[in-house]
Short mmCIF file of C-alpha atoms and ligand atoms in Angstrom, two decimals:
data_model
loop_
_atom_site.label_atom_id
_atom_site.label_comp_id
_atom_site.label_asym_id
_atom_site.label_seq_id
_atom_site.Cartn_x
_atom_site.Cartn_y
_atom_site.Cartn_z
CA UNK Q 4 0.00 0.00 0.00
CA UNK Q 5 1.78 3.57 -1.21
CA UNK Q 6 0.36 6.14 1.04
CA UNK Q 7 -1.03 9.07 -0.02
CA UNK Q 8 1.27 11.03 1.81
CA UNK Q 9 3.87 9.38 3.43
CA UNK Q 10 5.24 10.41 7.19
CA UNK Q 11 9.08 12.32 7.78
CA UNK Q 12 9.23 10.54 10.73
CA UNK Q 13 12.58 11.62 11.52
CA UNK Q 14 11.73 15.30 11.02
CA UNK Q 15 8.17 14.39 13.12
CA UNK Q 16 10.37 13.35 16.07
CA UNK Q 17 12.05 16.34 16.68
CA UNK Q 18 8.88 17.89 17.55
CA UNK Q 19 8.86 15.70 20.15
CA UNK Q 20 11.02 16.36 23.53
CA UNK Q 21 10.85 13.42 25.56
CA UNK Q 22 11.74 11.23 22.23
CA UNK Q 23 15.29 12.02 23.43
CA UNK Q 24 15.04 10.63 26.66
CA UNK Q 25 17.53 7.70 27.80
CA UNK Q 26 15.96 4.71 29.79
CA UNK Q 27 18.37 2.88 31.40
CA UNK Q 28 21.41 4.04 29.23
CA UNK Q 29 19.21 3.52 26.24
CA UNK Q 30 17.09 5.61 24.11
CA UNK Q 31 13.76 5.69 24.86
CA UNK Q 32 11.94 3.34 22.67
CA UNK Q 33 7.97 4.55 23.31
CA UNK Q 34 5.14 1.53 22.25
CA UNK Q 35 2.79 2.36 24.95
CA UNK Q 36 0.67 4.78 22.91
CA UNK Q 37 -2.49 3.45 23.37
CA UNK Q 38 -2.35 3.97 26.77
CA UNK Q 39 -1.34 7.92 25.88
CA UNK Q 40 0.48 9.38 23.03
CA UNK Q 41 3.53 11.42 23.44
CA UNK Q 42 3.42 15.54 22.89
CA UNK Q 43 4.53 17.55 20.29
CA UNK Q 44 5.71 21.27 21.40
CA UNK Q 45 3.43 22.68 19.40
CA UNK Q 46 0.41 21.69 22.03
CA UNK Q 47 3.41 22.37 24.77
CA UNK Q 48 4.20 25.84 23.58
CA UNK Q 49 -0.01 26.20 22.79
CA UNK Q 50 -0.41 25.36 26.75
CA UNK Q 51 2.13 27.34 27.97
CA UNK Q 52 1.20 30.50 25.95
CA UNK Q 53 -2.01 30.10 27.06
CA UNK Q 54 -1.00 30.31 30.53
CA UNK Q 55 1.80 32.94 30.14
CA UNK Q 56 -0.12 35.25 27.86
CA UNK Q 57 -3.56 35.85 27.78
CA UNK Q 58 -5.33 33.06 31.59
CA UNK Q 59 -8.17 33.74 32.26
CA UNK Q 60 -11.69 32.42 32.68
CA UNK Q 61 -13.93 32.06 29.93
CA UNK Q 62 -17.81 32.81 29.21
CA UNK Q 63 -17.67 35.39 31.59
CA UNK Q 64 -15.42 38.31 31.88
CA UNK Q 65 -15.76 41.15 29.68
CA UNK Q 66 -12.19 41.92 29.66
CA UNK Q 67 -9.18 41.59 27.22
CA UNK Q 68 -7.68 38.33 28.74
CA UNK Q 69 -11.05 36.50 29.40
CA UNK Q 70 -12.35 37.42 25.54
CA UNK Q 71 -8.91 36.20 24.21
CA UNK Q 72 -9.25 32.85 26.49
CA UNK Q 73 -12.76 32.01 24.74
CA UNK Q 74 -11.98 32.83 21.57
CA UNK Q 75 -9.05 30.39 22.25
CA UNK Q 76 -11.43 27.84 23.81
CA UNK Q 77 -14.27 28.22 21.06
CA UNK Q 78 -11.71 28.20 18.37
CA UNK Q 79 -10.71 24.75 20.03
CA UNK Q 80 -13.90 23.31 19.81
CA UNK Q 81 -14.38 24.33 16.15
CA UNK Q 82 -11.22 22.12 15.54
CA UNK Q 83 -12.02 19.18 17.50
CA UNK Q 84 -15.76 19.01 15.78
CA UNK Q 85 -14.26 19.31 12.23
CA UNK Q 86 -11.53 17.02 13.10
CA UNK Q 87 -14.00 13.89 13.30
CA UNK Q 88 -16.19 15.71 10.45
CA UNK Q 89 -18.82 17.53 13.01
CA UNK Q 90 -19.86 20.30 10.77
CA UNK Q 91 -21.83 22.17 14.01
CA UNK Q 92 -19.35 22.93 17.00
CA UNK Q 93 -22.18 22.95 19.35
CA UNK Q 94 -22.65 19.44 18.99
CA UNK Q 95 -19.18 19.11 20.76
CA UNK Q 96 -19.39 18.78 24.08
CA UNK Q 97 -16.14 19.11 26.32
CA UNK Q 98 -15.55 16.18 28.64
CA UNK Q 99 -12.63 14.64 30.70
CA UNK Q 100 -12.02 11.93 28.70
CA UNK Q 101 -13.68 9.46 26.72
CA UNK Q 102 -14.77 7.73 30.42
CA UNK Q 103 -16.38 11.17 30.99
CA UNK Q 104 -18.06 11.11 27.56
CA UNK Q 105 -19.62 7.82 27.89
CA UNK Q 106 -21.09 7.97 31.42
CA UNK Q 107 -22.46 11.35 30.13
CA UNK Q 108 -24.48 9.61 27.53
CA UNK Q 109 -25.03 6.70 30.47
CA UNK Q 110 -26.49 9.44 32.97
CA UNK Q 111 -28.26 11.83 30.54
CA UNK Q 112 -29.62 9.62 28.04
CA UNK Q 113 -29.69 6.39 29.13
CA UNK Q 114 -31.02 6.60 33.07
CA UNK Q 115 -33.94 8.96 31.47
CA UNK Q 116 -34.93 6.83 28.34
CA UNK Q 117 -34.43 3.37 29.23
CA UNK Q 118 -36.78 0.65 31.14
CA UNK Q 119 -36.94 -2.58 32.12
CA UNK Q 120 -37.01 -5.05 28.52
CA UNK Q 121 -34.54 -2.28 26.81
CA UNK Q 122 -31.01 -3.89 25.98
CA UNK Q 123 -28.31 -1.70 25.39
CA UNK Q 124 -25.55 -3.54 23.19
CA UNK Q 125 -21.75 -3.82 23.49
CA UNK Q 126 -19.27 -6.26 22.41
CA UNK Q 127 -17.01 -8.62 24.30
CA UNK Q 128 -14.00 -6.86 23.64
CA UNK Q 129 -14.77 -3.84 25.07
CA UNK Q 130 -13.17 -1.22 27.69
CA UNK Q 131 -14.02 -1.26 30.81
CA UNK Q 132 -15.07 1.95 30.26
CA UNK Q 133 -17.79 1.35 27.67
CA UNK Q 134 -19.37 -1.71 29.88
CA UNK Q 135 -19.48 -0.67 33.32
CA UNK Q 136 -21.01 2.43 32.84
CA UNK Q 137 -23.76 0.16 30.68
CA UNK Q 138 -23.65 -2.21 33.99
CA UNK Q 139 -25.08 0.65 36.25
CA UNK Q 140 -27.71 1.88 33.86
CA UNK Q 141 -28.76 -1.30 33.55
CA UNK Q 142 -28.55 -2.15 37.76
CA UNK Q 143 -30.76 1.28 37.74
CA UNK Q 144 -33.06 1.16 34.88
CA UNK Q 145 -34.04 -2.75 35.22
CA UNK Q 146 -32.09 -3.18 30.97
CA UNK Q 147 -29.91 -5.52 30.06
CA UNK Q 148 -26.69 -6.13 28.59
CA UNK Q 149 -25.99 -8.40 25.58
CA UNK Q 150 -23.18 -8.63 23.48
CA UNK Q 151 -21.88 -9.14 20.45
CA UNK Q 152 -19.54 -11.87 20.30
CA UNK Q 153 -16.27 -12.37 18.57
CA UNK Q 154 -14.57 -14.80 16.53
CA UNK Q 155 -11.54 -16.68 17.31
CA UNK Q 156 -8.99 -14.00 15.89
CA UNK Q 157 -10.88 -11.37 18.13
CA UNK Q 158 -13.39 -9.67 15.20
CA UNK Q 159 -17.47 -9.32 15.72
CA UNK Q 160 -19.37 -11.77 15.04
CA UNK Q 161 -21.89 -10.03 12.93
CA UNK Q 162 -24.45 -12.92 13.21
CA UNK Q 163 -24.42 -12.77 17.31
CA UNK Q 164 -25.29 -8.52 16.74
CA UNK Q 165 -27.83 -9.39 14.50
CA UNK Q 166 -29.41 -11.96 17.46
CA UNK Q 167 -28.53 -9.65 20.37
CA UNK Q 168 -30.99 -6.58 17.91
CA UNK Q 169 -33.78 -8.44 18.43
CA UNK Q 170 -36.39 -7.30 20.79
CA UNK Q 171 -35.82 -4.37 22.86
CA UNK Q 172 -32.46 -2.68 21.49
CA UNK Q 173 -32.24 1.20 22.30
CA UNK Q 174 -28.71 1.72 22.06
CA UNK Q 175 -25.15 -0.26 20.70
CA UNK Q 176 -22.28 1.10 21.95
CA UNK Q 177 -18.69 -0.24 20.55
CA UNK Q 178 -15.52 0.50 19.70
CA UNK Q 179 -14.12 2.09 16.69
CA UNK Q 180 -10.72 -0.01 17.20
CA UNK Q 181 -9.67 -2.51 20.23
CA UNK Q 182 -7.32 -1.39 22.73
CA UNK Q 183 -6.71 -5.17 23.69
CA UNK Q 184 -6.42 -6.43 20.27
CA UNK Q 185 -5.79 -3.49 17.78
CA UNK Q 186 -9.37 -5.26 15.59
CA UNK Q 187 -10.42 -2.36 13.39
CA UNK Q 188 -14.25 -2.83 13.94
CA UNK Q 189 -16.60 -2.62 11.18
CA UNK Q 190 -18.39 0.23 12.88
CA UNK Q 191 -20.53 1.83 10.08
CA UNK Q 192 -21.88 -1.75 9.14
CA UNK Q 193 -23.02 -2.03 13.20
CA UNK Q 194 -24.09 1.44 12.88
CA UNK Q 195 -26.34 1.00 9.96
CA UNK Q 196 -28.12 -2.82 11.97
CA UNK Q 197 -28.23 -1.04 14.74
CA UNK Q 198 -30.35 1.96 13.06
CA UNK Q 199 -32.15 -0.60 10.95
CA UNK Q 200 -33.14 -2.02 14.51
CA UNK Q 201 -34.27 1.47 15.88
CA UNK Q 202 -31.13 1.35 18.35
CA UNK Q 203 -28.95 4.38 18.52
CA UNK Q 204 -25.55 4.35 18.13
CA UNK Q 205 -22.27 5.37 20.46
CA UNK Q 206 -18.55 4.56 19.03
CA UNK Q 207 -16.12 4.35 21.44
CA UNK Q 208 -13.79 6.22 19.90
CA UNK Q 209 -10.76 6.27 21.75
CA UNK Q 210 -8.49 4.37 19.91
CA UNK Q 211 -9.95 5.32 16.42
CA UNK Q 212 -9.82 9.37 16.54
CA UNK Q 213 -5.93 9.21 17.08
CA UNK Q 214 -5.23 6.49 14.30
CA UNK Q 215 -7.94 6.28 11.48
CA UNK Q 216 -9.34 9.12 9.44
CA UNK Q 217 -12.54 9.76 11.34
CA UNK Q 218 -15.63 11.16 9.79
CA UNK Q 219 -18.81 10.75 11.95
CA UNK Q 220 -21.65 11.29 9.18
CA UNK Q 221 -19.85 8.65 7.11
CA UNK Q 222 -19.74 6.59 10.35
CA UNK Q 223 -23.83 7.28 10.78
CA UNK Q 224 -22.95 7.53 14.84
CA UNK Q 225 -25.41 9.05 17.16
CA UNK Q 226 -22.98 9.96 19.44
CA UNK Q 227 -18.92 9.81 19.65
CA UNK Q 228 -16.60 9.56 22.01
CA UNK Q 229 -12.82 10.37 22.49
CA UNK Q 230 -9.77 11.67 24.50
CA UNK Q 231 -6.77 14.28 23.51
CA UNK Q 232 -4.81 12.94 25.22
CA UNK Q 233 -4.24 9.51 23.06
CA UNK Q 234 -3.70 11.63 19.92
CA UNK Q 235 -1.16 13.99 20.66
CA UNK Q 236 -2.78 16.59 23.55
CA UNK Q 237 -2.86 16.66 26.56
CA UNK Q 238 -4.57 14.85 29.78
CA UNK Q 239 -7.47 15.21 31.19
CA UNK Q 240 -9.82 16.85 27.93
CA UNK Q 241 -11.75 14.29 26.07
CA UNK Q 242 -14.94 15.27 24.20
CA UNK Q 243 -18.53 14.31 23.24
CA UNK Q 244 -19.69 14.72 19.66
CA UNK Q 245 -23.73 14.48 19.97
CA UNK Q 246 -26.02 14.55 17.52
CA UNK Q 247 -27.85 17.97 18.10
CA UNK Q 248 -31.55 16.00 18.67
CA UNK Q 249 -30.62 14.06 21.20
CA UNK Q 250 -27.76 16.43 23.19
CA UNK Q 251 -31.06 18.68 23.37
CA UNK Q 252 -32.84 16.45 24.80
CA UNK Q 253 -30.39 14.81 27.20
CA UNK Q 254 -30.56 15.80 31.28
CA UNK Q 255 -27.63 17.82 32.14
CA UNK Q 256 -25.31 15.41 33.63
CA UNK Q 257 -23.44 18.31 36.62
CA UNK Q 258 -24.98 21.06 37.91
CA UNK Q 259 -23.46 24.32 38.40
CA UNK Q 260 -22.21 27.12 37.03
CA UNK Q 261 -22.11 28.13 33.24
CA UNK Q 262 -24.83 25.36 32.52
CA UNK Q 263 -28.07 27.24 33.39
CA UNK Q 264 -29.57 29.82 31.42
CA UNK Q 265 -31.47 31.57 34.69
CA UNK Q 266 -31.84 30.14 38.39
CA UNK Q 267 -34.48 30.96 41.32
CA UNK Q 268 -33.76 29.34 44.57
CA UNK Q 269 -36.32 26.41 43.29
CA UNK Q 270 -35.41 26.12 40.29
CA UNK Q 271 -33.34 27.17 37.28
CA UNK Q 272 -33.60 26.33 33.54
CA UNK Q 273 -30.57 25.21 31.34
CA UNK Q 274 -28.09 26.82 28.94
CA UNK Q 275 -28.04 26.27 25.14
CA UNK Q 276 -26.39 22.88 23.69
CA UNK Q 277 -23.07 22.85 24.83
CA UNK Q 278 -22.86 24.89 27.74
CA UNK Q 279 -25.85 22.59 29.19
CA UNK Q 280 -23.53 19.68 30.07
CA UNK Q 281 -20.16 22.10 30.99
CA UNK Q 282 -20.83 22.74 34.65
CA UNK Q 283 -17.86 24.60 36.06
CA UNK Q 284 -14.98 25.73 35.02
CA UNK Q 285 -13.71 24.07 32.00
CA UNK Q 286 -10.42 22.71 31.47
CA UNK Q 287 -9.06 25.50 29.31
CA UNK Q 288 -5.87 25.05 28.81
CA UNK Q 289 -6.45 21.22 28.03
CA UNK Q 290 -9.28 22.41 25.51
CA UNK Q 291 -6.13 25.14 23.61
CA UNK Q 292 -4.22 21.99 23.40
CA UNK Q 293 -6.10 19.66 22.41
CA UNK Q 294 -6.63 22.02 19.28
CA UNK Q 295 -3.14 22.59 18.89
CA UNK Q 296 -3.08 18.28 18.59
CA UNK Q 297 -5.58 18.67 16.01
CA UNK Q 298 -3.94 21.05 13.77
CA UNK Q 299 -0.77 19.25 13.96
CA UNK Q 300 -2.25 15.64 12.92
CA UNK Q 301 -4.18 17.73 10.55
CA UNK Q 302 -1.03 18.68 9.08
CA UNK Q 303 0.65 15.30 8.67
CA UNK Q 304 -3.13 14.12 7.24
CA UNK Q 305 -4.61 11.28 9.32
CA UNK Q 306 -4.63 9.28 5.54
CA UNK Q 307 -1.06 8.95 5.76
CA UNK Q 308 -0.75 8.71 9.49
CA UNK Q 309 -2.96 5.53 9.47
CA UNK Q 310 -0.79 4.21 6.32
CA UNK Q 311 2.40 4.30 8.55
CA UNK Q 312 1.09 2.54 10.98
CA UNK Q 313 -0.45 -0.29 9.42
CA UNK Q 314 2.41 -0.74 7.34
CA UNK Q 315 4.77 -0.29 10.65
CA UNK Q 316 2.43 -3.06 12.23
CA UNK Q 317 3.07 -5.53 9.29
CA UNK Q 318 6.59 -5.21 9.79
CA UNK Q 319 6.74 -5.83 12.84
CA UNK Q 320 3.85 -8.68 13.27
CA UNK Q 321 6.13 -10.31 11.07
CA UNK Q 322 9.47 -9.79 12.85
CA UNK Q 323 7.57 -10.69 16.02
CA UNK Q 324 6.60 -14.21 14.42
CA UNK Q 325 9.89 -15.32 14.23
CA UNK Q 326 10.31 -14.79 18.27
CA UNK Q 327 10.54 -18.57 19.63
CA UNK Q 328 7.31 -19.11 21.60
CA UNK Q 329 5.57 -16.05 21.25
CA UNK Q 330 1.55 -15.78 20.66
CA UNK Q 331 -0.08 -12.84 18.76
CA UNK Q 332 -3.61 -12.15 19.70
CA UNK Q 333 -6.06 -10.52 16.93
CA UNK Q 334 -6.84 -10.73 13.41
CA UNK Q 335 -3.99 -12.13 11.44
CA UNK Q 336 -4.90 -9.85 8.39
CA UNK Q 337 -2.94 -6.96 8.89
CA UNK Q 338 -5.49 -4.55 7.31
CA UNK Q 339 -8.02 -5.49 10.16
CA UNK Q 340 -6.03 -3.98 12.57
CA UNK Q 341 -4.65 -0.59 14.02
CA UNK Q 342 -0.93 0.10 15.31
CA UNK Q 343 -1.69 -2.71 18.31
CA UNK Q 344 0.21 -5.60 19.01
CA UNK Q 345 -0.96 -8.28 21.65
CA UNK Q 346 1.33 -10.60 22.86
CA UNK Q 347 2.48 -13.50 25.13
CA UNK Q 348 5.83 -15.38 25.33
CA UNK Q 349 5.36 -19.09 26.67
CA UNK Q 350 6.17 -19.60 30.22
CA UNK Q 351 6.54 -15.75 30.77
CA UNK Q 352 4.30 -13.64 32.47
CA UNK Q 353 3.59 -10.42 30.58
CA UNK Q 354 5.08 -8.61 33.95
CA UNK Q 355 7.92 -9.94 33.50
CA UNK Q 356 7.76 -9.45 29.30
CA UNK Q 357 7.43 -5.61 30.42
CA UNK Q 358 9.95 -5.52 32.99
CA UNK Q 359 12.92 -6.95 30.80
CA UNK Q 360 11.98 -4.74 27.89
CA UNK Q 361 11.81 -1.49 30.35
CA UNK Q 362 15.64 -2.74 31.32
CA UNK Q 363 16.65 -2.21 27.46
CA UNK Q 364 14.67 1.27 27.25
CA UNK Q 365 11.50 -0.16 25.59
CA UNK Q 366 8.16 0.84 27.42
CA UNK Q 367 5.13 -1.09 26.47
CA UNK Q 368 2.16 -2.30 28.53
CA UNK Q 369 1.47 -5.65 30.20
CA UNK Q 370 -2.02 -6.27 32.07
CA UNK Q 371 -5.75 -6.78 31.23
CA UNK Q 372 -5.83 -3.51 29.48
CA UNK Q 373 -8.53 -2.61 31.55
CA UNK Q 374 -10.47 -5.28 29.04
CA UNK Q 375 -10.70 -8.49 31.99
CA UNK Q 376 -13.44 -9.87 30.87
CA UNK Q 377 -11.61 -10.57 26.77
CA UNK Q 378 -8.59 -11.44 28.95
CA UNK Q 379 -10.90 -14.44 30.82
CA UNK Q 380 -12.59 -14.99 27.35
CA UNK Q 381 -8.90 -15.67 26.06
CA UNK Q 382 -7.95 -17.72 29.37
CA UNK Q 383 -5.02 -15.47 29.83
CA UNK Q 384 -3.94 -13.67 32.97
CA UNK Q 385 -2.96 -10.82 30.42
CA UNK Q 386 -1.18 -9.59 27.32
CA UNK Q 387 1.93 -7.75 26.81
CA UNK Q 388 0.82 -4.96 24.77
CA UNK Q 389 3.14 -2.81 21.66
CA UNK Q 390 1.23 -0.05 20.58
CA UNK Q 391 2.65 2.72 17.86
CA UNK Q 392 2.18 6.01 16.67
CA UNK Q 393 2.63 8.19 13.84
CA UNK Q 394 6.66 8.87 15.54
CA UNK Q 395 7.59 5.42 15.91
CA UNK Q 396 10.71 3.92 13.36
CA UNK Q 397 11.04 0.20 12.19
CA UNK Q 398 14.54 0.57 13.73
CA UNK Q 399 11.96 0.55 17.26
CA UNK Q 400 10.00 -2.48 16.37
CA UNK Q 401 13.51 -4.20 15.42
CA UNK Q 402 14.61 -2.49 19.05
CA UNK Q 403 11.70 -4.30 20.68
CA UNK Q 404 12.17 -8.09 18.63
CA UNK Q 405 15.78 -7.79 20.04
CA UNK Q 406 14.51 -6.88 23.68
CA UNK Q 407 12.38 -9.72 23.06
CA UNK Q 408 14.85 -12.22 22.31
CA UNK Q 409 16.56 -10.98 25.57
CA UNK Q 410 13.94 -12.02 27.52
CA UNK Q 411 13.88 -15.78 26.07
CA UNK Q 412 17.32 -15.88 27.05
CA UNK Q 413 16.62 -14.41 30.69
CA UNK Q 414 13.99 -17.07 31.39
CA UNK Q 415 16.02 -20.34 29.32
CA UNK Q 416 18.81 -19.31 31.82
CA UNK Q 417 16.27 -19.27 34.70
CA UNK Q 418 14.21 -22.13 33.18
CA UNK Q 419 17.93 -24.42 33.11
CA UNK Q 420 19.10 -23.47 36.03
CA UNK Q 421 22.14 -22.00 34.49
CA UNK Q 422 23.88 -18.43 35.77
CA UNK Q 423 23.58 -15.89 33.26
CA UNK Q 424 26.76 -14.86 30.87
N1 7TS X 504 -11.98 3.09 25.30
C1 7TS X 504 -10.89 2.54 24.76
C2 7TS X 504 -11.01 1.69 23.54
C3 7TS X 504 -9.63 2.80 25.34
O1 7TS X 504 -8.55 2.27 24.79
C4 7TS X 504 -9.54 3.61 26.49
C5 7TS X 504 -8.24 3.85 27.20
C6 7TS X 504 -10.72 4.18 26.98
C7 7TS X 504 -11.91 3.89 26.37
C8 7TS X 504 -10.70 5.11 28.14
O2 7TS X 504 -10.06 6.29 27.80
P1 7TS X 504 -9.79 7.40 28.90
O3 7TS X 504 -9.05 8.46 28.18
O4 7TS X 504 -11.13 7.83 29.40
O5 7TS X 504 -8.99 6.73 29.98
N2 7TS X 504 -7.31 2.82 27.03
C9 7TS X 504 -6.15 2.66 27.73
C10 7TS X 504 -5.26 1.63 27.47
O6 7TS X 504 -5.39 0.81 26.58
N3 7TS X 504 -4.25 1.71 28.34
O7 7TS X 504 -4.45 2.75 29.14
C11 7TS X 504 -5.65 3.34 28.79
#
């Protein structure tokens, strides 16, 4: 596959500080970026100006500093909603993260809408994030859960959504891409049953918006969700695209400042579509940035930032195949899946796998992936996990097939009894 436009990822790296880190007298080899990506300085220097120039609140002063900080924050949200193809900005609500954004749909959609008989649909390899939240509506509502199950290689099984639509679905809620095992899911397909069904839509987008091209009216989603700070900005801003029906009619999750329109001591009456579901101060600085994020994936084009990966994945599945003992999880098709790489060596807990590796400089992740449930589904105790991003070199998956040969060596040594060299 030629991309469209392919990466400079040696040029891309320089924008990024803490790519020339040492870890343990080695350079920093990052594949933990689905758990967060790393940060350009061009959301660093869009933070920082933000806080050395022009901090202050926004909505509400009529001075110099507090108009420059919402036209700042506004601007943000213009960039965020056009990133995933939102053509109205008000149908972007600011959040946390994409946690935040999901329970908001869980508390002001669901807990109003839903009764006992509903079903609200997910699939087995979700976050925990997009289940538990589904767990309490259903605890308080008196819905159910069902779920649509997966094939051995870890894709839906599109006959189990089809049997999980019948009678009584209001809402599907999955994933664009799996955190656990990098499956690409067919999401417009589910969207379009789902619709077909009368069931609205969420996409958990959390692993798609930083990796695939996103466009939400392609994707027919009622509502998305995602975080900055797993696509280049930073922690602790995530968002909620809405479709502008529904965010209308959706209870205000927070009450509080900045989300009424006019308050008695008995009552009060809401602000327009955002604002309604923005109690408090927001998180501006974290909004600037993650528009600073945006621009700067905008710039590479998300076409060619997807193409890297998935070639970058390839690569390395294939180096990673040759590793004596190792299991891949996931779809062995390499289109199928995102920059993810689920793994376990024989007789090696993923720990350990993670531990070794962070000894030669390379970080990666070893757990459940906050997805236990898959994890007892694939009667493992985890996965070590490789993710990449749009920065990371073939020279760093060779980096981490040589860190893992180290560890087959650690544990043969162990395993024989034998001191090591
Ligand atoms: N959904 C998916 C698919 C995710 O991968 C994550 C985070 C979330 C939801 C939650 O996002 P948050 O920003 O609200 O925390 N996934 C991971 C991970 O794989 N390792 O650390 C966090």
């Amino acid at each position: 596959m030629i991309a469209v436009k392919s990466l400079d990822v040696q040029t891309i790296r320089k924008d990024f500080p803490i790519l020339g880190r040492r870890i343990n007298g080695r350079p920093l080899v990052y594949l933990d970026n689905a758990a967060t990506s790393q940060k350009p300085v061009q959301v660093i220097d869009a933070i920082s100006a933000y806080y050395g120039l022009y901090n202050a609140n926004v909505h509400r002063g009529l001075h110099t500093l507090s108009e420059e900080a919402t036209v700042a924050f506004e601007e943000a949200r213009e960039k965020v909603a056009r990133f995933i193809g939102a053509s109205d900005p008000s149908c972007l609500v600011f959040t946390r993260n994409t946690t935040e954004s999901i329970n908001l749909v869980a508390y002001g959609w669901a807990r109003k809408n839903l009764k006992p008989g509903d079903v609200i649909v997910v699939s087995h390899l979700e976050h925990h994030s997009n289940l538990i939240p589904w767990q309490m509506v259903a605890r308080d509502t008196g819905a159910t859960v069902r779920f649509i199950l997966l094939t051995p290689e870890g894709t839906f099984d599109m006959d189990s959504l089809d049997e999980a639509l019948q009678d009584g679905a209001r809402l599907v809620s999955v994933s664009q891409m799996s955190n656990a095992l990098g499956t690409i899911n067919p999401v417009e397909e589910v969207a379009r049953r789902a619709h077909e069904a009368g069931a609205l839509v969420l996409v958990d987008g959390a692993q798609g918006a930083p990796h695939l091209k996103t466009d939400i009216r392609a994707m027919g989603c009622d509502f998305y969700a995602f975080s900055a700070h797993k696509m280049c900005g930073p922690t602790g801003i995530g968002a909620l695209y809405g479709h502008p029906a529904l965010l209308e009619s959706m209870e205000p999750f927070l009450g509080g400042g900045d989300m009424i329109s006019h308050v008695w001591f008995d009552r009060a009456t809401w602000n327009e579509v955002p604002y309604k579901f923005e109690a408090g101060t927001p998180d501006i600085a974290g909004a600037i940035g993650f528009g600073a994020a945006v621009d700067y994936l905008n710039a590479l084009d998300m076409e060619a930032v997807c193409d890297h990966e998935q070639e970058l994945t390839a690569y390395a599945v294939n180096a990673l195949s040759e590793v004596e003992g190792i299991r891949i999880y996931g779809p062995k098709d390499t289109r199928l899946r995102g920059g993810v790489i689920s793994f376990n060596l024989e007789g090696v807990h993923p720990h350990d796998v993670s531990q070794i590796l962070d000894s030669e400089g390379v970080a990666i992740r070893a757990g459940h992936h906050c997805c236990e449930p898959l994890m007892r589904l694939m009667e493992v105790p985890g996965t070590a996990r490789a993710s990449f991003y749009l920065y990371n070199t073939y020279e760093e998956s060779d980096a981490l097939v040589q860190a893992l040969h180290s560890v087959r060596k650690v544990f043969h040594h162990v395993a024989s009894g034998r001191p090591l060299p």
